[in-house]
Coordinates of C-alpha atoms in Angstrom, one line a residue:
Chain A
H1 CA 19.1 58.9 13.6
Q2 CA 19.2 56.0 11.1
V3 CA 20.3 55.7 7.5
L4 CA 17.9 53.8 5.3
R5 CA 18.7 52.5 1.9
I6 CA 16.1 52.2 -0.9
V7 CA 16.8 50.8 -4.3
P8 CA 13.9 51.8 -6.7
T9 CA 13.1 49.0 -9.1
N10 CA 10.3 50.6 -11.0
D11 CA 9.2 54.0 -12.1
E12 CA 6.4 54.2 -9.5
E13 CA 8.8 53.5 -6.7
L14 CA 11.3 56.0 -8.1
Q15 CA 8.6 58.7 -8.3
K16 CA 7.5 58.0 -4.7
V17 CA 11.1 58.3 -3.5
Q18 CA 11.7 61.5 -5.4
E19 CA 8.6 62.9 -3.9
L20 CA 10.1 62.3 -0.4
Q21 CA 12.6 65.0 -1.2
D22 CA 9.7 67.6 -1.1
L23 CA 8.4 66.5 2.3
E24 CA 10.3 69.2 4.2
E25 CA 8.6 68.5 7.6
L26 CA 10.3 65.1 7.7
Q27 CA 13.8 66.8 7.5
L28 CA 15.2 63.9 5.5
D29 CA 18.9 64.2 4.6
F30 CA 19.6 62.5 1.3
W31 CA 23.2 61.1 1.4
L32 CA 22.6 59.6 -2.0
A33 CA 19.8 61.3 -3.9
P34 CA 17.5 59.4 -6.3
R35 CA 19.4 59.0 -9.6
G36 CA 17.4 56.3 -11.5
L37 CA 16.2 52.8 -11.4
G38 CA 18.6 50.4 -9.7
Y39 CA 20.6 53.2 -8.1
P40 CA 20.6 53.2 -4.3
V41 CA 19.0 56.0 -2.4
D42 CA 20.5 56.6 1.1
I43 CA 18.5 58.7 3.5
R44 CA 19.5 59.9 7.0
V45 CA 16.2 60.0 9.0
P46 CA 15.9 62.0 12.2
F47 CA 14.4 60.0 15.1
P48 CA 10.9 61.7 15.1
S49 CA 10.5 60.9 11.4
L50 CA 11.5 57.3 11.5
Q51 CA 8.2 55.8 12.3
P52 CA 6.1 57.9 9.9
L53 CA 8.5 57.4 7.1
K54 CA 8.7 53.6 7.6
A55 CA 5.0 53.5 7.8
H56 CA 4.7 55.5 4.5
L57 CA 7.2 53.2 2.7
E58 CA 5.5 50.1 3.9
A59 CA 2.1 51.4 2.9
N60 CA 3.4 52.0 -0.6
G61 CA 5.1 48.6 -0.8
I62 CA 8.6 50.2 -1.0
S63 CA 11.2 47.9 0.5
Y64 CA 14.1 49.4 2.4
S65 CA 17.1 48.3 4.5
I66 CA 18.6 49.9 7.6
M67 CA 22.2 50.8 6.6
I68 CA 23.1 52.5 9.8
E69 CA 21.2 51.7 13.0
D70 CA 22.6 54.6 15.0
V71 CA 24.4 57.5 13.3
Q72 CA 25.5 59.1 16.6
A73 CA 27.3 56.0 17.7
L74 CA 29.2 55.8 14.5
V75 CA 30.2 59.5 14.7
D76 CA 31.4 59.1 18.3
H77 CA 33.4 56.0 17.4
E78 CA 35.0 57.7 14.4
R79 CA 35.9 60.8 16.5
M80 CA 37.6 58.5 19.0
E81 CA 39.5 56.7 16.2
M82 CA 40.7 60.0 14.7
L83 CA 42.1 61.2 18.0
R84 CA 43.9 58.0 18.5
S85 CA 45.2 57.8 14.9
R86 CA 46.3 61.4 14.9
R87 CA 49.2 60.3 17.0
R88 CA 50.3 57.2 15.1
M89 CA 49.3 58.1 11.5
P90 CA 51.2 61.1 10.1
L91 CA 49.8 63.2 7.4
T92 CA 51.4 62.0 4.1
T93 CA 51.1 62.8 0.5
S94 CA 49.5 59.4 0.1
T95 CA 46.4 60.5 2.1
F96 CA 46.2 63.8 0.2
E97 CA 42.9 64.1 -1.7
Y98 CA 43.9 64.6 -5.4
T99 CA 40.3 64.5 -6.4
A100 CA 39.4 67.7 -4.5
Y101 CA 40.3 71.3 -4.8
H102 CA 42.5 72.6 -2.0
S103 CA 43.4 76.1 -0.7
L104 CA 46.8 77.3 0.1
D105 CA 46.9 76.7 3.8
E106 CA 43.9 74.7 5.0
A107 CA 44.2 73.5 8.5
R108 CA 43.1 70.0 9.4
K109 CA 39.4 70.6 9.2
H110 CA 36.4 68.4 8.6
K111 CA 36.6 64.8 9.6
I112 CA 38.4 63.6 6.5
W113 CA 42.1 63.0 6.9
G114 CA 44.3 64.5 4.2
I115 CA 42.7 67.8 3.5
L116 CA 46.0 69.6 3.3
G117 CA 46.7 73.0 1.9
I118 CA 49.0 73.1 -1.1
Y119 CA 51.8 74.7 0.9
A120 CA 51.7 71.8 3.4
F121 CA 51.6 69.3 0.5
M122 CA 54.8 70.8 -0.9
D123 CA 56.6 70.6 2.4
L124 CA 55.5 67.0 2.9
L125 CA 56.6 66.0 -0.5
V126 CA 60.1 67.4 0.2
T127 CA 60.2 65.7 3.6
E128 CA 59.2 62.4 2.0
N129 CA 61.6 62.6 -0.9
P130 CA 64.6 64.7 0.2
N131 CA 66.9 63.1 -2.4
L132 CA 64.7 64.1 -5.3
V133 CA 62.6 67.1 -4.3
S134 CA 63.5 70.5 -2.9
K135 CA 61.5 73.7 -2.5
L136 CA 62.9 77.1 -3.6
E137 CA 61.5 80.4 -2.8
I138 CA 61.9 82.6 -5.9
G139 CA 60.2 85.7 -4.6
R140 CA 57.2 87.2 -2.8
S141 CA 53.9 88.3 -4.1
T142 CA 52.3 91.8 -3.8
E143 CA 50.6 90.7 -0.6
N144 CA 53.9 89.1 0.6
R145 CA 53.0 85.5 0.0
P146 CA 56.0 83.3 -0.7
I147 CA 56.4 82.2 -4.3
Y148 CA 57.6 78.6 -4.3
V149 CA 59.0 76.4 -7.0
L150 CA 59.6 72.6 -6.5
K151 CA 62.8 71.3 -8.0
F152 CA 63.0 67.7 -9.1
S153 CA 66.6 66.6 -9.6
K154 CA 68.7 63.5 -9.4
G155 CA 71.9 65.5 -9.1
G156 CA 74.4 67.4 -11.2
T157 CA 74.9 71.1 -11.3
N158 CA 72.7 73.4 -13.2
R159 CA 71.5 70.7 -15.5
P160 CA 69.4 71.6 -18.5
A161 CA 65.9 72.0 -17.2
I162 CA 62.2 71.9 -17.9
W163 CA 59.9 74.5 -16.4
I164 CA 56.2 74.0 -15.7
D165 CA 53.9 76.5 -14.1
T166 CA 50.3 76.3 -13.2
G167 CA 47.8 78.8 -11.6
I168 CA 49.2 82.0 -13.2
H169 CA 45.5 82.9 -13.7
S170 CA 44.0 82.2 -10.3
R171 CA 40.5 81.2 -11.3
E172 CA 41.8 78.3 -13.5
W173 CA 41.6 75.9 -10.5
V174 CA 42.1 72.7 -12.5
T175 CA 45.6 73.9 -13.2
Q176 CA 46.9 74.3 -9.7
A177 CA 45.2 71.0 -8.8
S178 CA 46.9 69.3 -11.8
G179 CA 50.2 70.8 -10.7
V180 CA 49.8 69.1 -7.3
W181 CA 49.1 65.8 -9.1
F182 CA 52.2 66.2 -11.4
A183 CA 54.4 66.7 -8.4
K184 CA 53.2 63.5 -6.8
Q185 CA 53.4 61.7 -10.1
I186 CA 57.0 62.6 -10.6
V187 CA 57.8 61.2 -7.2
L188 CA 55.9 58.0 -7.9
D189 CA 57.3 57.4 -11.3
H190 CA 60.8 58.7 -11.3
E191 CA 62.4 55.2 -11.1
N192 CA 59.9 52.8 -12.7
D193 CA 58.7 54.9 -15.6
E194 CA 61.4 54.6 -18.3
D195 CA 60.6 57.9 -20.0
L196 CA 60.6 59.9 -16.8
A197 CA 63.7 58.2 -15.5
S198 CA 65.6 59.0 -18.6
I199 CA 64.5 62.6 -18.5
L200 CA 65.6 63.0 -14.9
D201 CA 68.9 61.3 -15.6
K202 CA 70.0 64.3 -17.7
M203 CA 67.6 67.1 -16.8
D204 CA 65.9 68.8 -13.8
I205 CA 62.2 69.7 -13.6
F206 CA 61.0 72.9 -12.0
L207 CA 57.4 73.1 -11.1
E208 CA 55.6 76.2 -9.9
I209 CA 52.2 75.2 -8.7
V210 CA 50.7 78.4 -7.3
T211 CA 52.1 81.0 -9.6
N212 CA 49.7 83.7 -8.5
P213 CA 49.1 83.0 -4.7
D214 CA 47.4 86.3 -4.0
G215 CA 44.9 85.8 -6.8
F216 CA 44.4 82.2 -5.6
A217 CA 43.6 83.2 -2.0
F218 CA 41.2 85.8 -3.4
T219 CA 39.3 83.1 -5.4
Q220 CA 38.9 81.1 -2.2
T221 CA 37.6 83.9 -0.1
Q222 CA 36.1 86.7 -2.2
N223 CA 35.6 86.1 -5.8
R224 CA 35.9 82.7 -7.5
M225 CA 36.3 84.4 -10.9
W226 CA 39.3 86.5 -10.1
R227 CA 42.0 86.2 -12.8
K228 CA 44.7 88.8 -12.2
T229 CA 47.2 89.6 -9.5
R230 CA 46.2 91.8 -6.6
S231 CA 48.5 94.7 -7.1
K232 CA 47.3 98.3 -6.8
H233 CA 48.7 100.8 -9.2
S234 CA 48.6 104.5 -9.5
G235 CA 45.3 105.9 -8.5
S236 CA 42.9 103.4 -9.9
I237 CA 40.2 101.9 -7.8
C238 CA 40.6 98.7 -9.8
V239 CA 43.0 96.1 -8.6
G240 CA 45.3 93.7 -10.4
V241 CA 47.3 93.1 -13.5
D242 CA 47.0 90.2 -16.0
P243 CA 50.2 88.3 -15.3
N244 CA 50.0 86.9 -18.8
R245 CA 50.2 90.3 -20.4
N246 CA 52.9 91.6 -18.2
W247 CA 56.0 90.0 -19.9
D248 CA 58.5 91.9 -22.0
A249 CA 57.4 90.6 -25.4
G250 CA 55.4 93.1 -27.5
F251 CA 54.5 94.6 -24.1
G252 CA 51.7 97.1 -24.3
G253 CA 50.8 96.3 -27.9
S254 CA 47.6 95.1 -29.4
G255 CA 46.2 92.2 -27.4
A256 CA 46.3 93.7 -24.0
S257 CA 44.5 96.5 -22.3
G258 CA 45.8 99.8 -20.8
N259 CA 42.7 100.0 -18.6
P260 CA 43.5 98.9 -15.0
C261 CA 39.9 97.7 -14.6
S262 CA 40.2 95.3 -17.5
E263 CA 40.9 91.6 -17.1
T264 CA 43.7 91.9 -19.6
Y265 CA 45.4 95.0 -18.1
H266 CA 49.1 94.7 -19.0
G267 CA 50.2 96.8 -16.0
P268 CA 52.2 100.0 -15.8
Y269 CA 55.4 98.4 -17.3
A270 CA 56.8 95.0 -18.1
N271 CA 57.6 92.8 -15.1
S272 CA 55.8 95.3 -12.8
E273 CA 54.3 92.3 -11.1
P274 CA 56.5 90.5 -8.6
E275 CA 55.0 87.2 -9.6
V276 CA 56.2 87.7 -13.1
K277 CA 59.6 89.3 -12.1
A278 CA 60.3 86.3 -9.8
I279 CA 60.2 84.0 -12.8
V280 CA 62.0 86.3 -15.1
D281 CA 64.9 86.6 -12.6
F282 CA 64.9 82.9 -12.0
V283 CA 65.0 82.0 -15.7
K284 CA 67.7 84.5 -16.4
S285 CA 70.0 83.5 -13.6
H286 CA 69.4 79.7 -14.2
G287 CA 70.4 80.2 -17.8
N288 CA 69.9 76.6 -18.8
I289 CA 66.1 76.1 -19.2
K290 CA 65.4 74.2 -22.4
A291 CA 61.6 73.8 -22.3
F292 CA 59.0 76.1 -20.7
V293 CA 55.3 75.1 -20.3
S294 CA 52.7 77.5 -18.8
I295 CA 49.4 75.9 -18.0
H296 CA 46.0 77.6 -18.2
S297 CA 42.4 76.6 -18.5
Y298 CA 39.9 76.4 -20.3
S299 CA 39.5 75.6 -24.0
Q300 CA 41.5 72.4 -24.7
L301 CA 44.3 73.9 -26.7
L302 CA 48.1 73.4 -27.0
L303 CA 49.7 76.6 -28.1
Y304 CA 53.2 77.8 -29.1
P305 CA 54.4 81.4 -29.8
Y306 CA 53.7 84.0 -30.9
G307 CA 50.7 85.8 -29.5
Y308 CA 51.8 89.3 -30.0
T309 CA 52.5 89.1 -33.7
S310 CA 51.4 87.1 -36.7
T311 CA 55.0 86.6 -37.8
P312 CA 55.6 82.8 -37.3
V313 CA 58.5 81.8 -35.0
P314 CA 61.5 80.3 -36.8
D315 CA 60.9 77.0 -35.2
Q316 CA 57.3 76.9 -36.1
K317 CA 57.4 73.6 -38.0
E318 CA 59.1 71.7 -35.3
L319 CA 56.8 73.2 -32.6
H320 CA 53.8 72.3 -34.7
Q321 CA 55.0 68.7 -35.0
I322 CA 55.6 68.3 -31.3
S323 CA 52.2 69.7 -30.6
E324 CA 50.6 67.2 -33.0
K325 CA 52.3 64.4 -31.2
A326 CA 51.5 65.7 -27.7
V327 CA 47.9 66.2 -28.5
A328 CA 47.5 62.7 -30.0
A329 CA 49.0 61.2 -26.9
L330 CA 46.7 63.3 -24.7
S331 CA 43.6 62.2 -26.6
S332 CA 44.6 58.6 -26.5
L333 CA 43.8 58.5 -22.8
Y334 CA 40.1 59.7 -22.6
G335 CA 39.3 60.9 -26.0
T336 CA 39.6 64.6 -25.0
N337 CA 39.9 66.7 -28.2
Y338 CA 42.5 69.4 -28.4
K339 CA 43.3 71.9 -31.1
Y340 CA 46.9 73.2 -31.5
G341 CA 48.8 76.0 -33.2
S342 CA 50.3 79.4 -32.5
I343 CA 48.6 81.6 -30.0
I344 CA 47.6 84.3 -32.5
T345 CA 46.1 81.9 -35.0
T346 CA 44.5 79.5 -32.6
I347 CA 43.1 81.7 -29.8
Y348 CA 43.6 85.4 -30.2
Q349 CA 46.2 88.2 -30.4
A350 CA 47.7 88.6 -26.9
S351 CA 50.7 90.8 -26.2
G352 CA 53.1 90.6 -23.3
G353 CA 52.6 86.9 -22.9
T354 CA 54.7 84.4 -20.9
I355 CA 55.9 82.0 -23.7
D356 CA 56.5 84.8 -26.2
W357 CA 59.1 86.1 -23.7
T358 CA 60.6 82.8 -22.9
Y359 CA 60.9 81.9 -26.6
N360 CA 62.6 85.2 -27.3
Q361 CA 65.0 84.4 -24.5
G362 CA 66.1 81.3 -26.5
I363 CA 63.9 78.7 -24.8
K364 CA 62.9 77.0 -28.0
Y365 CA 60.4 74.6 -26.6
S366 CA 57.9 77.1 -25.2
F367 CA 54.3 75.9 -24.9
T368 CA 51.0 76.9 -23.3
F369 CA 48.2 74.5 -22.5
E370 CA 44.6 75.4 -22.1
L371 CA 43.1 72.5 -20.2
R372 CA 39.5 71.1 -19.9
D373 CA 36.8 71.9 -20.7
T374 CA 35.5 73.8 -23.7
G375 CA 32.9 75.8 -21.8
R376 CA 30.3 73.5 -20.3
Y377 CA 31.7 74.1 -16.8
G378 CA 34.6 76.4 -17.8
F379 CA 36.5 77.6 -14.8
L380 CA 34.2 75.6 -12.5
L381 CA 35.3 72.2 -13.7
P382 CA 34.0 69.5 -11.4
A383 CA 36.6 68.1 -9.0
K384 CA 36.1 64.6 -10.3
Q385 CA 37.7 65.7 -13.6
I386 CA 40.9 66.8 -11.9
V387 CA 42.7 63.5 -12.0
P388 CA 41.7 62.5 -15.6
T389 CA 42.7 66.0 -16.7
A390 CA 46.0 65.8 -15.0
Q391 CA 46.7 62.3 -16.3
E392 CA 46.1 63.2 -19.9
T393 CA 48.0 66.5 -19.6
W394 CA 51.0 64.6 -18.1
V395 CA 51.1 62.3 -21.0
A396 CA 51.4 65.3 -23.3
L397 CA 54.0 66.9 -21.1
K398 CA 56.1 63.8 -21.3
V399 CA 56.0 64.0 -25.1
I400 CA 57.3 67.6 -24.9
M401 CA 60.0 66.7 -22.3
L402 CA 61.2 63.6 -24.2
H403 CA 61.5 65.6 -27.4
T404 CA 63.5 68.2 -25.5
L405 CA 65.7 65.5 -24.1
D406 CA 66.3 64.1 -27.5
H407 CA 67.0 67.5 -29.0
L408 CA 69.1 69.3 -26.4
Y409 CA 70.6 72.5 -27.7
Chain B
D1 CA 31.9 89.0 -47.6
I2 CA 28.8 90.7 -48.8
D3 CA 29.4 94.3 -49.8
D4 CA 27.4 96.8 -47.9
V5 CA 25.6 94.0 -46.0
G6 CA 28.1 92.2 -43.8
H7 CA 29.8 88.8 -43.4
K8 CA 27.9 85.6 -44.0
Y9 CA 29.0 82.2 -42.7
H10 CA 27.8 78.9 -43.9
L11 CA 28.1 76.2 -41.2
E12 CA 27.8 72.5 -41.0
L13 CA 27.3 71.4 -37.5
V14 CA 26.8 68.3 -35.5
L15 CA 24.5 68.8 -32.5
E16 CA 25.3 66.5 -29.5
D17 CA 22.8 65.8 -26.7
V18 CA 24.5 67.1 -23.6
L19 CA 22.8 64.3 -21.6
D20 CA 23.6 61.5 -24.1
K21 CA 26.8 61.9 -26.0
D22 CA 25.9 59.2 -28.5
S23 CA 22.8 61.0 -29.6
T24 CA 23.7 63.4 -32.4
V25 CA 21.8 65.4 -35.1
N26 CA 23.3 67.0 -38.2
C27 CA 22.5 70.6 -38.8
T28 CA 23.3 73.3 -41.3
A29 CA 23.1 77.0 -40.6
E30 CA 23.7 80.4 -42.0
V31 CA 24.9 83.3 -39.8
L32 CA 24.9 86.8 -41.1
Y33 CA 26.8 89.4 -39.1
H34 CA 25.5 92.8 -40.1
L35 CA 27.9 95.5 -41.2
G36 CA 28.1 98.6 -39.1
N37 CA 25.1 98.2 -36.8
K38 CA 26.6 96.6 -33.7
N39 CA 23.2 96.9 -31.9
S40 CA 21.6 94.2 -34.0
A41 CA 22.0 90.5 -33.4
P42 CA 23.4 88.4 -36.2
S43 CA 20.7 86.8 -38.3
V44 CA 20.5 83.0 -38.0
Q45 CA 18.8 80.5 -40.2
F46 CA 19.2 76.8 -39.6
T47 CA 17.9 73.4 -40.8
L48 CA 17.9 70.2 -38.7
E49 CA 18.4 67.1 -40.7
E50 CA 16.7 64.9 -38.2
E51 CA 14.2 65.4 -35.5
L52 CA 15.3 66.2 -32.0
K53 CA 14.6 63.6 -29.3
N54 CA 11.4 63.8 -27.4
T55 CA 11.9 65.1 -23.9
D56 CA 8.4 65.1 -22.6
E57 CA 8.9 62.7 -19.7
A58 CA 11.8 64.5 -18.1
D59 CA 10.2 67.9 -18.8
N60 CA 7.0 66.9 -17.1
I61 CA 8.8 65.5 -14.1
F62 CA 10.7 68.7 -13.6
Y63 CA 7.6 70.8 -14.3
N64 CA 5.5 69.0 -11.8
R65 CA 8.2 69.0 -9.2
I66 CA 8.5 72.8 -9.4
K67 CA 4.8 73.3 -9.6
S68 CA 4.4 71.3 -6.4
L69 CA 7.0 73.2 -4.3
E70 CA 5.4 74.9 -1.3
K71 CA 7.9 77.8 -1.4
E72 CA 9.3 79.4 -4.5
L73 CA 12.7 77.9 -5.5
V74 CA 15.7 80.0 -4.6
A75 CA 19.3 79.0 -5.1
E76 CA 22.8 80.4 -5.7
N77 CA 26.1 79.6 -7.1
I78 CA 25.3 76.9 -9.6
P79 CA 27.8 75.2 -10.1
D80 CA 29.5 76.0 -6.8
S81 CA 33.2 76.8 -6.6
H82 CA 34.2 73.2 -6.9
G83 CA 32.0 72.5 -10.0
N84 CA 29.3 70.7 -8.1
V85 CA 25.6 70.8 -9.1
S86 CA 23.1 69.0 -7.0
P87 CA 20.8 66.6 -9.0
E88 CA 17.8 68.8 -8.1
M89 CA 19.4 71.9 -9.6
E90 CA 20.6 70.3 -12.8
P91 CA 17.4 71.1 -14.7
V92 CA 17.6 74.7 -13.4
R93 CA 21.1 74.9 -14.7
L94 CA 20.2 73.5 -18.1
L95 CA 17.3 76.0 -18.4
A96 CA 19.7 78.8 -17.6
W97 CA 22.0 77.4 -20.3
V98 CA 19.3 77.5 -22.9
A99 CA 18.1 80.9 -21.9
S100 CA 21.7 82.3 -21.9
G101 CA 22.0 81.1 -25.4
Y102 CA 19.4 83.6 -26.4
V103 CA 21.2 86.4 -24.5
I104 CA 24.5 85.4 -26.1
W105 CA 23.0 85.4 -29.5
Q106 CA 21.6 88.8 -29.0
N107 CA 24.9 90.2 -27.9
S108 CA 27.4 88.4 -30.2
T109 CA 29.6 89.9 -32.8
E110 CA 32.4 88.4 -34.9
N111 CA 34.8 89.4 -32.1
T112 CA 33.1 87.8 -29.1
K113 CA 32.9 84.3 -27.7
F114 CA 30.5 84.0 -24.7
Q115 CA 30.0 81.1 -22.3
L116 CA 27.8 80.7 -19.4
A117 CA 30.2 80.7 -16.4
Q118 CA 27.9 80.4 -13.5
I119 CA 24.4 81.1 -12.1
K120 CA 25.0 83.5 -9.3
H121 CA 21.4 83.5 -8.2
V122 CA 18.0 82.2 -9.3
K123 CA 14.6 82.7 -7.8
Q124 CA 11.3 81.4 -9.0
V125 CA 8.6 84.0 -9.5
K126 CA 5.1 82.9 -8.7
R127 CA 2.7 83.0 -11.6
S128 CA -1.0 82.5 -11.8
D129 CA -0.9 80.9 -15.2
E130 CA 0.7 77.6 -16.2
Y131 CA 4.1 78.9 -17.0
L132 CA 7.2 78.7 -14.7
E133 CA 9.1 81.9 -14.3
F134 CA 12.6 82.2 -13.0
D135 CA 14.6 85.4 -12.4
Y136 CA 18.3 84.6 -13.0
T137 CA 21.5 86.5 -12.4
I138 CA 24.1 84.8 -14.4
L139 CA 27.8 85.4 -15.1
L140 CA 28.8 85.3 -18.7
H141 CA 32.5 84.7 -19.6
E142 CA 33.6 86.6 -22.7
M143 CA 36.7 84.8 -24.1
V144 CA 38.4 87.5 -26.0
S145 CA 38.3 90.2 -23.3
Q146 CA 38.3 87.5 -20.6
E147 CA 35.7 89.6 -18.8
I148 CA 33.1 88.1 -16.5
I149 CA 29.8 89.9 -17.1
P150 CA 26.9 89.7 -14.7
W151 CA 23.6 89.5 -16.5
Q152 CA 20.0 89.4 -15.3
M153 CA 17.4 87.5 -17.3
T154 CA 13.8 86.6 -16.7
V155 CA 13.0 83.2 -18.1
L156 CA 9.6 81.7 -18.8
W157 CA 9.2 78.0 -19.5
H158 CA 6.5 75.4 -20.1
P159 CA 7.0 71.8 -21.3
Q160 CA 4.8 72.4 -24.4
H161 CA 5.6 76.0 -25.0
G162 CA 9.3 76.1 -24.7
V163 CA 11.7 78.7 -23.3
Q164 CA 11.3 82.5 -23.5
V165 CA 13.6 85.2 -22.2
T166 CA 11.2 88.0 -21.5
Q167 CA 13.6 90.5 -20.0
D168 CA 17.4 90.7 -19.8
S169 CA 19.9 93.3 -18.9
R170 CA 23.6 93.6 -18.4
Q171 CA 24.5 94.3 -14.8
P172 CA 27.2 96.6 -13.5
K173 CA 30.3 94.9 -12.1
H174 CA 31.4 95.8 -8.6
A175 CA 34.6 97.8 -8.6
S176 CA 35.8 96.2 -5.4
E177 CA 35.9 92.7 -6.9

């Protein structure tokens, strides 16, 4: 097989090339599909179609170049290289593909190095940075998956801490992907970025990337749109509890559903979900968490408590100011527009929510993000938006963390 | 608030071309949510302050491409789990987006916010006339309840005659999911 490259320079050529896509009998494989004038079109051509296609192109005056003379030879060579390099090139977090969505425990599949599962990524990060990063198991999910939190610390004992969680709603894939990126970014920047260095001099950062591992696994294998946990409760055929309605803050009130089949089912009682209980136990026993950020998608919002009641929180003014600053910083990167405010006034009434509980525990700087986008792709945000989303969110997170550092209580 | 009638909203909007962010058109609209009767769609009146861009060329290319397919188009999961949409499927997705706008309008109240989440399945239905017909199963995401609602819609389209949803119905959700 050969790979031919054609660069259409006028509309007629473009049209002719586009028409090639419909000639099924040629079995052409477009590595780069026609996009427009001046954009290269790369076509893998099986041997039997080579002569007819070249004749067709020449007859129509369409010039082409041969990019790859022999695809099989290239594949064979690459396979050999991989086998060789597997021994001398270890898997590292530098070869991890941040621009792709990953599952929990992908084995080394496909021919691309660095497709790691998120669990493997975490272990590697710890191995590569033992003086900064450690992995804690804070509990087990309904289906007995370990619930891991990464701790970033430069020392001390029980320092005031910042908590960040992603993936509590499993279908919100850009959040877990961003969590992975944050973890790597902390490691990359912890010495050379002044802001981050000053934060880590006095505080620890806890990052829970896959807050709902059962749901996440389910979105990979069965239903991409799954949101809740995977618990089964008394006699319903429906599965799962909304982990963001299961906290002990206005639990069971308006803004959650008592129907087990609903996407906002609050569960039989507060903290019924092990994924929620694990965090509750951790927060209570740590006792020194000063900022708590729970990350969701989509809608492009930065929210603070309350969701369960329209009574404003006592620290409303300060939280609003922080939000304003964080959102401005976020927008400055790529122009992404965010709205901000309390949950109940900005999005909808929601009871039993995470940050309502954390705020009532005394964690003043409690925030929720809803990341990109605003509905064009929704939960199915294209992978190429992962890194820009993570980058702009990180900038906003640093505003929140810095404010916390400067206003420790 | 209009006594005994419902709630009327006056809106000033900027319409932005999805395919060209710098291309915008101002618009004003009035939306009336009718009191009581949840079975009727809100009434909408609107005025565009400028003309919409001409899309004949792209429309005709897509129309001709589909017309010349040997077998009826069939596809599923657009976008896929990773947000990918192949270039050939992009117009199919845009058509679903427009058509779902009609379905959303017909089913909206002051307490709903719908988005098209995904095309689960689309198949072209052969027609003897000049229209293109597609049978879509889409997933709508309702923001307030957070529900994902499967919906079937039959969509007719022609470059000069525009989009029509001739049939649509809410589908049951599978309990096992």
